[in-house]
Short mmCIF file of C-alpha atoms in Angstrom, two decimals:
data_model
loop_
_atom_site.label_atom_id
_atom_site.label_comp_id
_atom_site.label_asym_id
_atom_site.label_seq_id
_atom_site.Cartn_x
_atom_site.Cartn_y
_atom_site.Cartn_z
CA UNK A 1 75.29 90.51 142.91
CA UNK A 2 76.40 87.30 144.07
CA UNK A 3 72.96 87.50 146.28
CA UNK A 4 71.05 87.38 142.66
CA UNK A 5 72.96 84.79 140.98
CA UNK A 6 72.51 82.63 143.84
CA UNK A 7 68.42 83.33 144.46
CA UNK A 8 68.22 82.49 140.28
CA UNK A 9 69.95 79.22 140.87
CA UNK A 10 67.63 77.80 143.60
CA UNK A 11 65.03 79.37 141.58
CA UNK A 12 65.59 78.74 138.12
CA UNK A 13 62.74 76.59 137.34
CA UNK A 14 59.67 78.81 138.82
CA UNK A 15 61.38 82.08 137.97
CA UNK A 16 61.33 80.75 134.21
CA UNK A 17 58.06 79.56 134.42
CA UNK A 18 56.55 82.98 136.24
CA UNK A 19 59.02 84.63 133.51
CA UNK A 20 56.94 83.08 130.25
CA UNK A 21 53.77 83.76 132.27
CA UNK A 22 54.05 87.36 132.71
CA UNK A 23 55.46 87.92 129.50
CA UNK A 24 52.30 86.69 127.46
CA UNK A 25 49.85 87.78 130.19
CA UNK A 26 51.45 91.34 128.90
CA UNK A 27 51.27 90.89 125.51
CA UNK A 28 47.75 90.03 125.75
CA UNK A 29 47.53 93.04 128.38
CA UNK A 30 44.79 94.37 125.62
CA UNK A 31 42.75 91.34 125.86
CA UNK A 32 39.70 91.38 128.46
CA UNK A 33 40.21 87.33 129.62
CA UNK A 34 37.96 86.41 132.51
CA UNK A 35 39.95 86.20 135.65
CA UNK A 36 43.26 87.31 134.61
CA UNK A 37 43.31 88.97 137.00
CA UNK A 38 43.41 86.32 139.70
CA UNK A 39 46.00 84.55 137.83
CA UNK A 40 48.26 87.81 137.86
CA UNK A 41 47.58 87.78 141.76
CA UNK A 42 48.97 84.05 141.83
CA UNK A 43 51.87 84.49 139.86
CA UNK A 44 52.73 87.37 142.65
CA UNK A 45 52.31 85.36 145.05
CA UNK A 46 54.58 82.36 143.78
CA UNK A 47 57.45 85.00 143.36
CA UNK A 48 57.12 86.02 146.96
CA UNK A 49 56.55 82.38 147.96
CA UNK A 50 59.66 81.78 145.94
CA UNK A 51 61.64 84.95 147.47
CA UNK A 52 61.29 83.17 150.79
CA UNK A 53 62.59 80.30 150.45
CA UNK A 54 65.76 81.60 149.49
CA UNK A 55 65.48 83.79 152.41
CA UNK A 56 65.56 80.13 154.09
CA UNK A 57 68.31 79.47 152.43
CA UNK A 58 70.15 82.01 152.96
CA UNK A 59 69.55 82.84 156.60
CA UNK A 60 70.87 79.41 157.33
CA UNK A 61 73.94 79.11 155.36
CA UNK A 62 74.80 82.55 156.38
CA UNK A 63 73.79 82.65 160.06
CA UNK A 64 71.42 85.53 160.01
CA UNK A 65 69.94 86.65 162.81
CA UNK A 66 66.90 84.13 163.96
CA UNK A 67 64.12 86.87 163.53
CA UNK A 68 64.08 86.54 159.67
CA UNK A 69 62.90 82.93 159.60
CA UNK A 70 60.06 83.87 161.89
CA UNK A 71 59.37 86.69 159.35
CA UNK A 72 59.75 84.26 156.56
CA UNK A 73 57.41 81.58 158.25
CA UNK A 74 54.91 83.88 158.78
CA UNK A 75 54.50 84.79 155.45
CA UNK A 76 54.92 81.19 153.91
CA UNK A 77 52.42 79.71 156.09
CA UNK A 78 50.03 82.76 154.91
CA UNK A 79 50.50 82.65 151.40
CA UNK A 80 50.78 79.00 150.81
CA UNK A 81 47.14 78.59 151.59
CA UNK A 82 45.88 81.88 150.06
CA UNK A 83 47.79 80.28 146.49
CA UNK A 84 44.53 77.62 146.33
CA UNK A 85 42.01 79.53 147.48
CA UNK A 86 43.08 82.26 145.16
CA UNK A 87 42.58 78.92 142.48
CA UNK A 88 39.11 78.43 143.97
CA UNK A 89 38.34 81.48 143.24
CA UNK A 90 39.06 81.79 140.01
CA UNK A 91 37.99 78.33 138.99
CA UNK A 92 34.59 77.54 141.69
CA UNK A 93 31.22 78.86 140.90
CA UNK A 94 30.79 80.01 144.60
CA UNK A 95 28.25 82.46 145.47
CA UNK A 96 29.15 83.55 148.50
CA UNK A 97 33.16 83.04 148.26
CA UNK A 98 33.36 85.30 151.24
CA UNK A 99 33.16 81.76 153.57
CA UNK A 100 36.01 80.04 152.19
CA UNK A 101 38.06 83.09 153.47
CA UNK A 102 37.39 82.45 157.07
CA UNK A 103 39.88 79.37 157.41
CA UNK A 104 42.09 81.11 155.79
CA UNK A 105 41.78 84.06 158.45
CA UNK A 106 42.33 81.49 161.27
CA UNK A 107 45.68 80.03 159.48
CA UNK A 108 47.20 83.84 159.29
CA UNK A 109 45.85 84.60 163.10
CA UNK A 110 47.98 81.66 164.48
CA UNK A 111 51.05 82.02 161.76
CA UNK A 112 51.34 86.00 162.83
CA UNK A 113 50.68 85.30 166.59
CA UNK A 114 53.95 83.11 166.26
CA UNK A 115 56.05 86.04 165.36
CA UNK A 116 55.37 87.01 169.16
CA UNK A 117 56.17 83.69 170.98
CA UNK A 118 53.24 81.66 171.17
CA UNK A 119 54.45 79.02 169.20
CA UNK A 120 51.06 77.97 167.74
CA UNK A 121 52.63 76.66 164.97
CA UNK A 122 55.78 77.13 164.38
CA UNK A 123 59.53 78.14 166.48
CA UNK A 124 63.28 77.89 166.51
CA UNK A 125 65.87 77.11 168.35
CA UNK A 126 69.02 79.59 168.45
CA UNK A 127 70.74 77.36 165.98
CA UNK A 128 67.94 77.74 163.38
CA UNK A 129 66.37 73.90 164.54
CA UNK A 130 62.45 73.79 163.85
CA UNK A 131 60.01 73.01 166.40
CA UNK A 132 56.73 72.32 165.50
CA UNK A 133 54.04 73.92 167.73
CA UNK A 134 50.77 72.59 169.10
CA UNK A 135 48.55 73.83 166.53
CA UNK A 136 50.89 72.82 163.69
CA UNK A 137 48.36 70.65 161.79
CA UNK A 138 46.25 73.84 160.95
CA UNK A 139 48.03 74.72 157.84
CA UNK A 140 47.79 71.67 156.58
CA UNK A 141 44.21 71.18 157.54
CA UNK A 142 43.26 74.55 155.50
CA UNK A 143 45.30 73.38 152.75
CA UNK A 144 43.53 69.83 152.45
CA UNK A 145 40.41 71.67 153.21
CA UNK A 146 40.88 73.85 149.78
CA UNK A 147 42.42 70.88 148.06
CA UNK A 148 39.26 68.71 148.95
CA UNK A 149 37.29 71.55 147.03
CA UNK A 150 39.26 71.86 144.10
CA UNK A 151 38.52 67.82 143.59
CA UNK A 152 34.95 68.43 144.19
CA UNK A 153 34.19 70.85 141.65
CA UNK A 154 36.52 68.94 139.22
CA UNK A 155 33.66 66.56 139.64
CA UNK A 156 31.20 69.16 139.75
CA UNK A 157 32.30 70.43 136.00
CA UNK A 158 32.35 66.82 135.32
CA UNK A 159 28.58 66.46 136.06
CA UNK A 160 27.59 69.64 134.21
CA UNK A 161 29.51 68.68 130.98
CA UNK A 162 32.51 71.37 131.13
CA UNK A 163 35.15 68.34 130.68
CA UNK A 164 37.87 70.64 129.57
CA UNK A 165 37.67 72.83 132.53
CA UNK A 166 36.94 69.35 135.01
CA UNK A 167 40.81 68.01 133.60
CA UNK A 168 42.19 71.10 134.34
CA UNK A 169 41.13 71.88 137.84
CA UNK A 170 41.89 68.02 138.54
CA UNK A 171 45.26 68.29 137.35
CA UNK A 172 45.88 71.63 139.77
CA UNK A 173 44.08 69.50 142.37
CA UNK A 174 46.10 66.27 142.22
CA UNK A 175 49.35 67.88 140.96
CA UNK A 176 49.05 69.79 144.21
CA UNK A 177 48.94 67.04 146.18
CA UNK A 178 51.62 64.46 144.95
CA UNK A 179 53.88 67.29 145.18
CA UNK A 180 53.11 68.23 148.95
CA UNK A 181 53.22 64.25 149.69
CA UNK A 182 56.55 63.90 147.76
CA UNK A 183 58.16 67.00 149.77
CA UNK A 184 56.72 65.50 152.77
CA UNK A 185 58.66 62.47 151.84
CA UNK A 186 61.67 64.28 151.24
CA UNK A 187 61.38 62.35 147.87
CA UNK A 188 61.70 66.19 145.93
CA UNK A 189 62.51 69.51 147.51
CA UNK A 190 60.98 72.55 147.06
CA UNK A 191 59.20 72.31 144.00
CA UNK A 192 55.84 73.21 145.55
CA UNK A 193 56.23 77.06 143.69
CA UNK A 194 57.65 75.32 140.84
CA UNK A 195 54.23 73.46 140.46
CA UNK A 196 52.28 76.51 141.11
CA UNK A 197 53.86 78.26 138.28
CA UNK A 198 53.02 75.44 136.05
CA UNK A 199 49.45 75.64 137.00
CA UNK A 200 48.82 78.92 136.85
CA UNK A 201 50.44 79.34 133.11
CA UNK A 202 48.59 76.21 132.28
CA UNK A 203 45.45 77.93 133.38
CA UNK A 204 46.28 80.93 131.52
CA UNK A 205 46.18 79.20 128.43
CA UNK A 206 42.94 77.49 129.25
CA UNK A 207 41.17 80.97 130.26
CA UNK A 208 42.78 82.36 126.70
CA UNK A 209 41.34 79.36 125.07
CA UNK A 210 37.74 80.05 126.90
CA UNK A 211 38.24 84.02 125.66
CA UNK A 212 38.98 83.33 122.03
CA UNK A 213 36.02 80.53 121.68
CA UNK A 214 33.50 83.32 123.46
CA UNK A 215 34.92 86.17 120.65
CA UNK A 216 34.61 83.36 117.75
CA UNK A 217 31.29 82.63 119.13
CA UNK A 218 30.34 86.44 119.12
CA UNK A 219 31.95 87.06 115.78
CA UNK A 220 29.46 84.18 113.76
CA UNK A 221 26.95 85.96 116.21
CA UNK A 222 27.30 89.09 114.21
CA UNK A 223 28.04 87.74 110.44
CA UNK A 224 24.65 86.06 111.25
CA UNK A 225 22.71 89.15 112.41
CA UNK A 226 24.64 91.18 109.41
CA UNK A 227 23.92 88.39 106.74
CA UNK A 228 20.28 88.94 108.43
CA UNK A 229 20.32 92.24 107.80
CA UNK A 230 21.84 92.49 104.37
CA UNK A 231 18.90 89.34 103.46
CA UNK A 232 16.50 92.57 104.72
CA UNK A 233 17.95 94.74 102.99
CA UNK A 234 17.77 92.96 99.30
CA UNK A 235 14.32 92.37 99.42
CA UNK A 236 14.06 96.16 100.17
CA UNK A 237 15.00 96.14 96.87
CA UNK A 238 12.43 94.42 95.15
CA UNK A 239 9.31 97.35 95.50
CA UNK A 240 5.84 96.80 95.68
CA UNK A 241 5.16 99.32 93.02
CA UNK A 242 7.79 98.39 90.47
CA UNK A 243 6.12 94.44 90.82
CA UNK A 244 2.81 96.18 90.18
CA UNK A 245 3.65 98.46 87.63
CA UNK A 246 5.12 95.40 85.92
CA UNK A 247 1.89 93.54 86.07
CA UNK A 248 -0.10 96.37 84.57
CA UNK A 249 2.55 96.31 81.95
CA UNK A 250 2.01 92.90 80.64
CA UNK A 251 -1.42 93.05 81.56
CA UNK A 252 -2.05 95.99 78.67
CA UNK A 253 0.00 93.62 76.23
CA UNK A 254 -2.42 91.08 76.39
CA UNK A 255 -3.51 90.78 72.86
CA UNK A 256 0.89 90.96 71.89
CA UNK A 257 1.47 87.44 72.89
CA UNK A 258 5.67 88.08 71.82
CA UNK A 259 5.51 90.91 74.58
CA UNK A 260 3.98 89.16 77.15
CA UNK A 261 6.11 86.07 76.64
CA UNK A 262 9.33 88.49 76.53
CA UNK A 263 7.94 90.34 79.51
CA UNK A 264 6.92 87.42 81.67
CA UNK A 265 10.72 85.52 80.57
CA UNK A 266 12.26 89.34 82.13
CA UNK A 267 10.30 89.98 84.78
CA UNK A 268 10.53 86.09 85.98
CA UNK A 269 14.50 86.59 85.58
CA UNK A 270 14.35 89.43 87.66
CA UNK A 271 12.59 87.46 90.55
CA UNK A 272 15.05 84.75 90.23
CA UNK A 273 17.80 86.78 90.43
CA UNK A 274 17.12 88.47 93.19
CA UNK A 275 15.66 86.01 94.93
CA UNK A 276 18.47 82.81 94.34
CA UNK A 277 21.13 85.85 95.14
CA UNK A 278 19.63 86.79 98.45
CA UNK A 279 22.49 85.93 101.13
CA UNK A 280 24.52 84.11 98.45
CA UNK A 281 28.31 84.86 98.95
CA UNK A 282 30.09 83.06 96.36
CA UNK A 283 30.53 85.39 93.03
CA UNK A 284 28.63 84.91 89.63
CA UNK A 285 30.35 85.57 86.35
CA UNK A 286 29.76 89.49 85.47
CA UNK A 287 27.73 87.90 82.41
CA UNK A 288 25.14 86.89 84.37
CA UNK A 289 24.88 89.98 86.45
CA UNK A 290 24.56 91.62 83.34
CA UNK A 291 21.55 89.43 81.87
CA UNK A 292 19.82 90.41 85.39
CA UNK A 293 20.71 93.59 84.70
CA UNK A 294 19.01 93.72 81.15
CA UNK A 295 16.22 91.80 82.17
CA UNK A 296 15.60 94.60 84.78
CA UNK A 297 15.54 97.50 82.77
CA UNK A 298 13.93 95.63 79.60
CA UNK A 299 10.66 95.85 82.61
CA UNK A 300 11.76 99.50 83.39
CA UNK A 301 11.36 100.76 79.76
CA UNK A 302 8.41 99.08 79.49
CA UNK A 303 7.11 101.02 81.72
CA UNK A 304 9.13 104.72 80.98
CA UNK A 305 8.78 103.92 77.04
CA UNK A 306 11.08 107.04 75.88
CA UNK A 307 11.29 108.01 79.41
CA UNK A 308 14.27 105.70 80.03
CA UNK A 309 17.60 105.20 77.48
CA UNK A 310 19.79 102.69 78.31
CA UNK A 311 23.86 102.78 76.74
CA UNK A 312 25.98 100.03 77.34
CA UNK A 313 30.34 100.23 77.11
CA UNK A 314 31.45 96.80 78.14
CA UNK A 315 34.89 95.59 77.41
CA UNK A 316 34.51 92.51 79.32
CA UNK A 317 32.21 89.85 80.91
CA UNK A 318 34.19 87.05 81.74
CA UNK A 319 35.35 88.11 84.82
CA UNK A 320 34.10 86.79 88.72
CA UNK A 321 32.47 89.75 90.89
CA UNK A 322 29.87 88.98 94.31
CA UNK A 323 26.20 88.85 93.42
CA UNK A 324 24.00 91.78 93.21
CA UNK A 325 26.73 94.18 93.49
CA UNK A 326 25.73 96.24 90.08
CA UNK A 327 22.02 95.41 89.48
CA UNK A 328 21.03 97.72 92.66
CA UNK A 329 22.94 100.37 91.78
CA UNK A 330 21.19 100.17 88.24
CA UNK A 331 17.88 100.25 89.70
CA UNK A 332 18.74 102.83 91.98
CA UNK A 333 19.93 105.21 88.96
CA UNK A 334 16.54 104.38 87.22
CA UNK A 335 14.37 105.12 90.51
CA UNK A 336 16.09 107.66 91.75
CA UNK A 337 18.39 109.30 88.82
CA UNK A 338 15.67 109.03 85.97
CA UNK A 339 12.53 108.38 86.52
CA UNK A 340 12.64 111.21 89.39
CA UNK A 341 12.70 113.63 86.74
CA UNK A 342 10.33 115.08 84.53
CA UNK A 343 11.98 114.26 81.26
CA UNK A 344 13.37 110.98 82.31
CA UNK A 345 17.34 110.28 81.63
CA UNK A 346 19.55 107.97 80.32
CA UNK A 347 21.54 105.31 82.65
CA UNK A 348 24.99 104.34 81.22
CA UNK A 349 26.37 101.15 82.37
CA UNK A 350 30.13 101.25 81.46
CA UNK A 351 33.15 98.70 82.10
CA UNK A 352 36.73 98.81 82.05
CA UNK A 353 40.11 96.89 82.09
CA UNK A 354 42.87 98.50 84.71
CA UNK A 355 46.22 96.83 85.42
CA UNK A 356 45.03 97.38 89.15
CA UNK A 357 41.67 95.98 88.78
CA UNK A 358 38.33 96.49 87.09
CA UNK A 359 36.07 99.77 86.57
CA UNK A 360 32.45 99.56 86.76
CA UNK A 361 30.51 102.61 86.40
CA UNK A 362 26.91 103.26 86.57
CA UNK A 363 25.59 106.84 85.59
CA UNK A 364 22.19 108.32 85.25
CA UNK A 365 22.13 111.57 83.37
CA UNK A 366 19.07 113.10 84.07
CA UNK A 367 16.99 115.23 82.19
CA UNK A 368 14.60 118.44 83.94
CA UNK A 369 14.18 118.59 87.58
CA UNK A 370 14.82 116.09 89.89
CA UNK A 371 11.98 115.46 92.52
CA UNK A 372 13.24 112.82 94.86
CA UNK A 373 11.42 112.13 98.30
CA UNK A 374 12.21 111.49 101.64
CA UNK A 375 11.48 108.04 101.36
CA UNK A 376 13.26 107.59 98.32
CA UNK A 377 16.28 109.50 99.22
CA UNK A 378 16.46 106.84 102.15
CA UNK A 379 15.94 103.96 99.69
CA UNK A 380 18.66 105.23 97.39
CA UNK A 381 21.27 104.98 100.41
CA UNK A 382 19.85 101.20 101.52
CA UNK A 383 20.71 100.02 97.86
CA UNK A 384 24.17 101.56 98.25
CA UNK A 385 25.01 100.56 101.77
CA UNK A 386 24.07 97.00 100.21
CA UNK A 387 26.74 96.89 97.62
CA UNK A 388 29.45 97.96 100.29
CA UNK A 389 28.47 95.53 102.29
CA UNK A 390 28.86 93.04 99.33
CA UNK A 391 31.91 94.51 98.08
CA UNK A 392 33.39 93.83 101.66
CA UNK A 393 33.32 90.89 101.78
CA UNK A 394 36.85 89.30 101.93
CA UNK A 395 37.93 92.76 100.72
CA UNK A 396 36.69 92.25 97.27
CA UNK A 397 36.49 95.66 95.87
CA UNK A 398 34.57 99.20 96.67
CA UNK A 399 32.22 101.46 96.10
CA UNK A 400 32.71 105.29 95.49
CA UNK A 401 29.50 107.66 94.75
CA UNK A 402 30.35 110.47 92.75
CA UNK A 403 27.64 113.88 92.32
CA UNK A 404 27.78 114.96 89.03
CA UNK A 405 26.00 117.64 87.00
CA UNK A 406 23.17 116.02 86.11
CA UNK A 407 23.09 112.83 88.41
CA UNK A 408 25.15 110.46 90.16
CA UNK A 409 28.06 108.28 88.93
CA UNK A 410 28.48 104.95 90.75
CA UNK A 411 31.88 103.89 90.79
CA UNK A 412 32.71 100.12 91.99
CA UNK A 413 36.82 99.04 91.87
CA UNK A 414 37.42 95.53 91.82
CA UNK A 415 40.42 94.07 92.74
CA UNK A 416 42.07 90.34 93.21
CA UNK A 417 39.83 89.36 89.91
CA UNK A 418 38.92 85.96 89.33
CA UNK A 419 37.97 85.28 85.79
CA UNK A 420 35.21 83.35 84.38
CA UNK A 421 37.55 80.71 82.62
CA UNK A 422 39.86 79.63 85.53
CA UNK A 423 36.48 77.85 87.29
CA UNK A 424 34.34 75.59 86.81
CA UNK A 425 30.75 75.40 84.79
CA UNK A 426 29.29 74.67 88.06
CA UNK A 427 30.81 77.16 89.77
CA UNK A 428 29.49 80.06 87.90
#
């Protein structure tokens, strides 16, 4: 025990900073960040690197025998250089990285080789006094040598306009070196892991940072393609044959100049309703959806005359809901509910007041046979995948379809209303 308490006083510092590290590393375990994985290598080896030099410490307050500070050195004098290039690696667009590893091979040849006498770099005396061996600038050559490379892709990312990533990798880079100088100084001691800790979690955050602009990035990505899709979807709305059957409408009505005025006023609503509406996410007063609505089906009857009957139960307009969210689930029930059958139908457009929210219901009621197509049946399902898409958004309301015995029963739920009266005139 008193082993422990004594290894997390030298410590303290880097064992706190490895501490907060791993902690968020593993609550963002679920999180695919680039090169995490490098960074949990680091922090690994910081806490052996750490580990070690109490081993130092405690071999030579306790006298232990003179075998464990070879041990010890070898395994500094490994790691301490394999710490950077384990940076370079995460940080340097290097295509063959493989090279950098072959000074590194050299540095753990001699370090090991010690361990058996040849005093390369490193030896003691049988009082635990260091002697520095022939070779012993070699770890500090490798270390300069990855150093040197840090500072010249800090440059590099300079050049190539990633400025955020260039300050970071300059910071590890000169951070790295004041505090080798300063222990070389005996101006600090050992704070080299403590600085190592402090890069890596810095780096964490920056790689974090990288991974949540990439999935913000990706997430416009996608409202764009589904805003694309939705835009393709609404003008699947507006048929070919409903514009020409229109035309012929007014086009027989030529001699009834109050018809073709009322016609041309409904069927030019129509357009601009749909049209204006088409990827427009702010909500329009139900009023106005409404007066689409009618100016819709006052086109449809003219061209189903007895064909089509129309019923209205509103209790309330003046309430805010997101464009286009009824008006394609009318002209679906006329399409597909009535006019699909031999003796036409009736659509019933019905709203209602709940403490919870608002009811809209739209029902055709058909009368004879229904003969629906293929192409229709897939129609039908684009205008209602439409609406819940609409209704979606910022978790406005939904959509339920309900069979009944004579046609279909739309059924939208609104919820977190926003009324007509607590905006604007410009915002409706």
């Amino acid at each position: 025990m008193n082993i422990i308490i004594e290894f997390i006083g030298q410590s303290y510092m880097t064992l706190m900073l490895l501490l907060g590290l791993v902690i968020i590393m593993l609550v963002n375990r679920r999180i695919k960040i680039d090169g995490v994985q490098y960074v949990w290598a680091i922090a690994s080896l910081v806490f052996i690197i750490t580990v070690c030099e109490y081993v130092e410490y405690w071999c030579d307050t306790y006298n232990k025998p003179i075998w464990i500070r070879y041990v010890k050195s070898a395994i500094t004098y490994s790691l301490n250089p394999l710490l950077i290039l384990l940076e370079l690696y995460l940080i340097a667009p290097i295509k063959h990285k493989f090279l950098l590893v072959i000074p590194y091979i050299i540095n753990v040849a001699l370090a090991v080789s010690d361990l058996f006498g040849t005093n390369f770099i490193y030896a003691y005396t049988e009082d635990h006094n260091f002697i520095s061996g022939k070779l012993k600038v070699v770890p500090a050559i490798v270390v300069c040598f990855y150093i040197l490379l840090l500072t010249f892709y800090s440059n590099y990312f300079i050049r190539n306009d990633e400025r955020s990533k260039a300050i970071i990798v300059f910071f590890m880079s000169f951070s790295t070196i004041i505090t080798v100088y300063l222990e070389y100084e005996n101006i600090i001691v050992n704070h080299t892991t403590d600085i190592a800790a402090m890069e890596m979690l810095i780096y964490y955050f920056y790689l974090a940072a990288i991974h949540h602009s990439k999935v913000q990035q990706k997430l416009h990505a996608s409202e764009l393609a589904l805003e694309r899709q939705n835009n393709e979807l609404l003008m699947a709305q507006i048929q070919p044959h409903f514009i020409n059957n229109s035309l012929l409408a007014i086009q027989a009505r030529c001699m009834d100049y109050p018809e073709i005025y009322d016609s041309i006023r409904n069927f030019s609503r129509y357009l601009r309703a749909n049209f204006d509406n088409i990827g427009n996410t702010h909500p329009i007063t139900f009023e106005q959806e409404l007066k689409n609505i009618k100016a819709y089906l006052a086109l449809e009857k003219m061209n189903f005359g007895d064909r089509l009957t129309v019923e209205y139960d509103i209790d309330n307009e003046d309430f805010m809901l997101p464009a286009l969210s009824v008006e394609p689930l009318v002209e679906n029930a006329v399409r597909h509910g009535v006019a699909a059958r031999e003796n036409g139908g009736v659509v019933q457009i019905i709203q209602r007041d709940e403490e919870s929210g608002i009811i809209i219901e739209v029902r055709d009621i058909g009368q004879g046979k229904l003969n629906l197509t293929e192409k229709q049946e897939k129609r039908r399902g684009i205008g209602v995948a439409n609406v819940r898409a609409r209704l979606a958004v910022n978790n406005k309301g939904t959509l339920e379809l309900i069979p009944e015995d004579n046609g279909y029963c739309a059924r939208i739920f609104l919820k977190d209303i926003r009324y007509a009266n607590e905006k604007g005139e410009n915002d409706v």
